[in-house]
Tab-separated table of C-alpha atoms in Angstrom:
chain	number	residue	atom	x	y	z
A	145	HIS	CA	132.602	-20.366	223.953
A	146	GLU	CA	131.278	-22.202	220.902
A	147	VAL	CA	127.806	-22.583	222.385
A	148	ALA	CA	127.629	-18.933	223.456
A	149	ALA	CA	128.610	-17.871	219.939
A	150	GLN	CA	125.510	-19.547	218.466
A	151	GLU	CA	123.413	-16.442	218.992
A	152	ASP	CA	120.571	-17.623	216.781
A	153	CYS	CA	119.850	-20.518	219.157
A	154	PHE	CA	119.469	-18.544	222.382
A	155	LYS	CA	120.521	-15.379	224.199
A	156	LEU	CA	122.871	-16.089	227.066
A	157	LYS	CA	122.826	-13.838	230.134
A	158	LEU	CA	125.643	-14.313	232.620
A	159	ASN	CA	124.760	-12.941	236.073
A	160	CYS	CA	127.613	-11.874	238.362
A	161	VAL	CA	126.782	-10.853	241.928
A	162	LEU	CA	129.582	-8.539	242.975
A	163	LEU	CA	130.929	-8.612	246.526
A	164	LYS	CA	133.289	-5.929	247.798
A	165	GLY	CA	136.634	-7.463	248.644
A	166	ALA	CA	135.796	-10.744	246.919
A	167	ASN	CA	135.306	-10.369	243.179
A	168	GLU	CA	134.893	-6.744	242.088
A	169	ASP	CA	138.409	-6.955	240.661
A	170	GLU	CA	137.026	-9.395	238.047
A	171	ILE	CA	134.700	-6.863	236.382
A	172	GLY	CA	137.143	-6.228	233.526
A	173	ALA	CA	137.545	-9.920	232.699
A	174	PHE	CA	133.775	-10.352	232.514
A	175	VAL	CA	133.379	-7.217	230.363
A	176	ASP	CA	136.040	-8.567	227.974
A	177	LEU	CA	133.806	-11.582	227.270
A	178	THR	CA	131.397	-9.245	225.463
A	179	GLU	CA	133.993	-8.325	222.846
A	180	SER	CA	133.673	-11.503	220.801
A	181	LEU	CA	130.705	-13.299	222.354
A	182	PRO	CA	127.072	-12.239	221.808
A	183	ILE	CA	126.258	-12.561	225.502
A	184	GLU	CA	124.939	-10.195	228.126
A	185	VAL	CA	127.163	-10.020	231.190
A	186	ARG	CA	125.049	-8.642	234.023
A	187	PHE	CA	126.488	-7.253	237.247
A	188	LEU	CA	124.120	-7.448	240.204
A	189	GLU	CA	124.216	-5.657	243.494
A	190	PHE	CA	124.360	-7.997	246.488
A	191	MET	CA	120.803	-8.384	247.829
A	192	PRO	CA	119.684	-9.449	251.309
A	193	PHE	CA	118.182	-12.943	251.305
A	194	ASP	CA	117.795	-15.495	254.030
A	195	GLY	CA	121.083	-17.198	254.792
A	196	ASN	CA	123.401	-15.130	252.581
A	197	SER	CA	125.092	-13.042	255.321
A	198	TRP	CA	124.176	-9.786	253.592
A	199	SER	CA	125.922	-6.612	254.685
A	200	ALA	CA	125.860	-3.154	253.116
A	201	ASN	CA	129.656	-3.129	253.529
A	202	ARG	CA	129.897	-5.964	250.981
A	203	LEU	CA	127.681	-4.218	248.405
A	204	VAL	CA	129.288	-2.881	245.222
A	205	PRO	CA	126.900	-0.089	244.173
A	206	GLN	CA	125.850	0.562	240.593
A	207	ALA	CA	127.971	3.728	240.295
A	208	ASP	CA	131.118	1.813	241.305
A	209	MET	CA	130.343	-0.965	238.802
A	210	ILE	CA	129.962	1.486	235.930
A	211	GLU	CA	133.092	3.398	236.954
A	212	ALA	CA	135.061	0.132	237.131
A	213	PHE	CA	134.117	-1.146	233.685
A	214	GLN	CA	134.600	2.266	232.053
A	215	LYS	CA	138.027	2.605	233.698
A	216	HIS	CA	138.943	-0.932	232.568
A	217	LEU	CA	138.152	0.033	228.977
A	218	GLU	CA	140.008	3.342	229.268
A	219	VAL	CA	143.161	1.641	230.599
A	220	LYS	CA	143.074	-0.718	227.607
A	221	GLY	CA	142.759	2.281	225.242
A	222	LEU	CA	139.259	1.261	224.184
A	223	PRO	CA	136.186	3.432	223.696
A	224	ARG	CA	133.783	3.891	226.598
A	225	ALA	CA	130.762	1.627	226.794
A	226	GLU	CA	127.652	3.448	225.615
A	227	ARG	CA	124.298	3.347	227.356
A	228	LEU	CA	121.633	1.445	225.394
A	229	PRO	CA	117.887	1.863	225.544
A	230	PRO	CA	116.034	-0.894	227.401
A	231	ASP	CA	114.781	-3.873	225.414
A	232	SER	CA	111.374	-3.369	227.021
A	233	LEU	CA	109.674	-1.131	229.582
A	234	HIS	CA	110.055	-3.916	232.135
A	235	ASP	CA	113.804	-4.508	231.849
A	236	VAL	CA	115.568	-4.870	235.178
A	237	ALA	CA	119.059	-4.350	233.739
A	238	ARG	CA	120.420	-1.035	232.594
A	239	LEU	CA	122.295	-1.902	229.414
A	240	TRP	CA	125.640	-0.804	227.996
A	241	GLN	CA	127.742	-1.835	224.993
A	242	VAL	CA	131.251	-1.127	223.808
A	243	PRO	CA	130.999	0.147	220.207
A	244	GLY	CA	131.710	-2.676	217.753
A	245	TRP	CA	131.538	-5.440	220.373
A	246	LYS	CA	129.129	-8.355	220.030
A	247	GLY	CA	127.858	-8.575	223.590
A	248	ARG	CA	126.337	-6.210	226.106
A	249	ILE	CA	126.863	-5.257	229.734
A	250	GLY	CA	123.951	-5.053	232.140
A	251	VAL	CA	123.795	-3.504	235.595
A	252	ILE	CA	121.055	-4.584	237.994
A	253	SER	CA	120.877	-2.111	240.850
A	254	SER	CA	118.194	-3.510	243.127
A	255	MET	CA	119.582	-1.770	246.196
A	256	THR	CA	120.951	1.648	245.198
A	257	ASP	CA	118.582	2.508	242.323
A	258	ALA	CA	115.612	0.157	242.534
A	259	PHE	CA	113.663	-0.465	239.333
A	260	CYS	CA	110.619	-1.870	241.119
A	261	GLY	CA	108.081	0.472	239.521
A	262	GLY	CA	108.587	-1.133	236.110
A	263	CYS	CA	109.075	-4.728	237.244
A	264	ASN	CA	106.448	-7.123	235.912
A	265	ARG	CA	108.007	-10.328	237.169
A	266	LEU	CA	106.268	-13.141	238.980
A	267	ARG	CA	107.931	-16.298	240.282
A	268	VAL	CA	106.651	-19.756	241.084
A	269	THR	CA	108.784	-21.518	243.675
A	270	ALA	CA	109.685	-25.202	243.504
A	271	ALA	CA	107.010	-25.691	246.190
A	272	GLY	CA	104.345	-24.281	243.854
A	273	GLU	CA	103.998	-20.920	245.589
A	274	LEU	CA	103.469	-17.790	243.499
A	275	ARG	CA	105.577	-14.817	244.592
A	276	ASN	CA	105.024	-11.341	243.167
A	277	CYS	CA	108.401	-9.956	244.266
A	278	LEU	CA	111.842	-11.279	245.127
A	279	PHE	CA	111.540	-9.402	248.399
A	280	GLY	CA	107.861	-10.023	249.076
A	281	GLU	CA	106.763	-11.746	252.252
A	282	GLU	CA	103.493	-13.086	250.914
A	283	GLY	CA	102.959	-16.067	248.650
A	284	TRP	CA	99.985	-17.833	247.085
A	285	SER	CA	99.922	-21.617	246.781
A	286	LEU	CA	99.049	-22.429	243.200
A	287	LEU	CA	100.047	-26.048	243.783
A	288	GLU	CA	97.425	-26.437	246.501
A	289	LYS	CA	94.744	-24.923	244.277
A	290	ILE	CA	95.699	-27.205	241.377
A	291	ARG	CA	95.703	-30.285	243.602
A	292	ASN	CA	92.260	-29.308	244.875
A	293	GLY	CA	90.945	-29.141	241.311
A	294	ALA	CA	90.790	-25.367	240.852
A	295	SER	CA	89.500	-24.210	237.481
A	296	ASP	CA	91.612	-22.202	235.062
A	297	GLU	CA	89.500	-19.173	235.933
A	298	ALA	CA	90.256	-19.615	239.650
A	299	LEU	CA	93.976	-19.842	238.932
A	300	VAL	CA	93.863	-16.748	236.720
A	301	SER	CA	91.988	-14.957	239.492
A	302	GLN	CA	94.658	-15.942	242.043
A	303	VAL	CA	97.443	-14.696	239.780
A	304	GLY	CA	95.520	-11.454	239.224
A	305	ASP	CA	95.156	-11.022	242.994
A	306	ALA	CA	98.901	-11.490	243.450
A	307	VAL	CA	99.637	-8.895	240.763
A	308	GLN	CA	97.224	-6.424	242.381
A	309	ARG	CA	99.009	-6.866	245.731
A	310	LYS	CA	102.440	-6.111	244.260
A	311	HIS	CA	104.091	-3.312	246.242
A	312	SER	CA	105.562	-0.301	244.475
A	313	LYS	CA	109.048	-0.910	245.896
A	314	LEU	CA	111.145	-3.655	247.512
A	315	GLY	CA	108.255	-5.863	248.573
A	316	GLY	CA	106.816	-3.035	250.673
A	317	LYS	CA	110.052	-2.204	252.489
A	318	ARG	CA	111.655	1.249	252.559
A	319	ASP	CA	115.248	0.307	251.806
A	320	MET	CA	117.873	-2.413	251.799
A	321	PHE	CA	118.346	-2.196	255.557
A	322	GLU	CA	114.674	-2.830	256.270
A	323	LEU	CA	114.779	-5.739	253.808
A	324	ARG	CA	117.399	-7.359	255.971
A	325	GLU	CA	114.973	-7.428	258.909
A	326	ARG	CA	112.397	-9.701	257.245
A	327	GLY	CA	113.518	-12.738	259.234
A	328	ASP	CA	111.903	-16.066	258.284
A	329	LYS	CA	109.550	-14.327	255.829
A	330	ALA	CA	112.511	-13.851	253.500
A	331	LEU	CA	113.059	-16.943	251.403
A	332	PRO	CA	116.588	-17.788	250.271
A	333	MET	CA	117.245	-17.095	246.585
A	334	ILE	CA	117.467	-20.831	245.866
A	335	ALA	CA	113.874	-21.264	247.066
A	336	LEU	CA	112.684	-18.338	244.944
A	337	GLY	CA	114.054	-19.836	241.756
A	338	GLY	CA	116.742	-17.232	241.196
């Protein structure tokens, strides 16, 4: 707690992937952390990645998350969390805060209310591959280019190409069910750096 309270040093974001029947009953305890700690507790919808046994039946949708934390506050006789504006146009979390509390609550709804149109994120895997989307099936080997002596301009060009090929939604898939069918083109989250 002492480290998290040193807000001038860094901003701590605590990600919680919610799974129906496993941990959605812990939402209130995580929300309570934002009362005295200047942290952002972020609830994420369960996303389909290689090896994580994804099922829509295990997904806790955004609406249920918001209802759960508002009900938790109501039961405790506290004011409702208020919706905050995004920190930037490219935020992936929809933000909330209980009036007078130090921390914030974020909801990341990749499956039920995708934010892909505003996402500007790129990832470089531990293997040196650039990925333009968590759900994308295509990657570009920056490591190989660097090892082969590519110039800065060539690397910038490769990154630009990857950005240009970014799909408008879910790595080019229609919905969460089609995402599940990516097979071996879907890297596990650990390989993506998430």
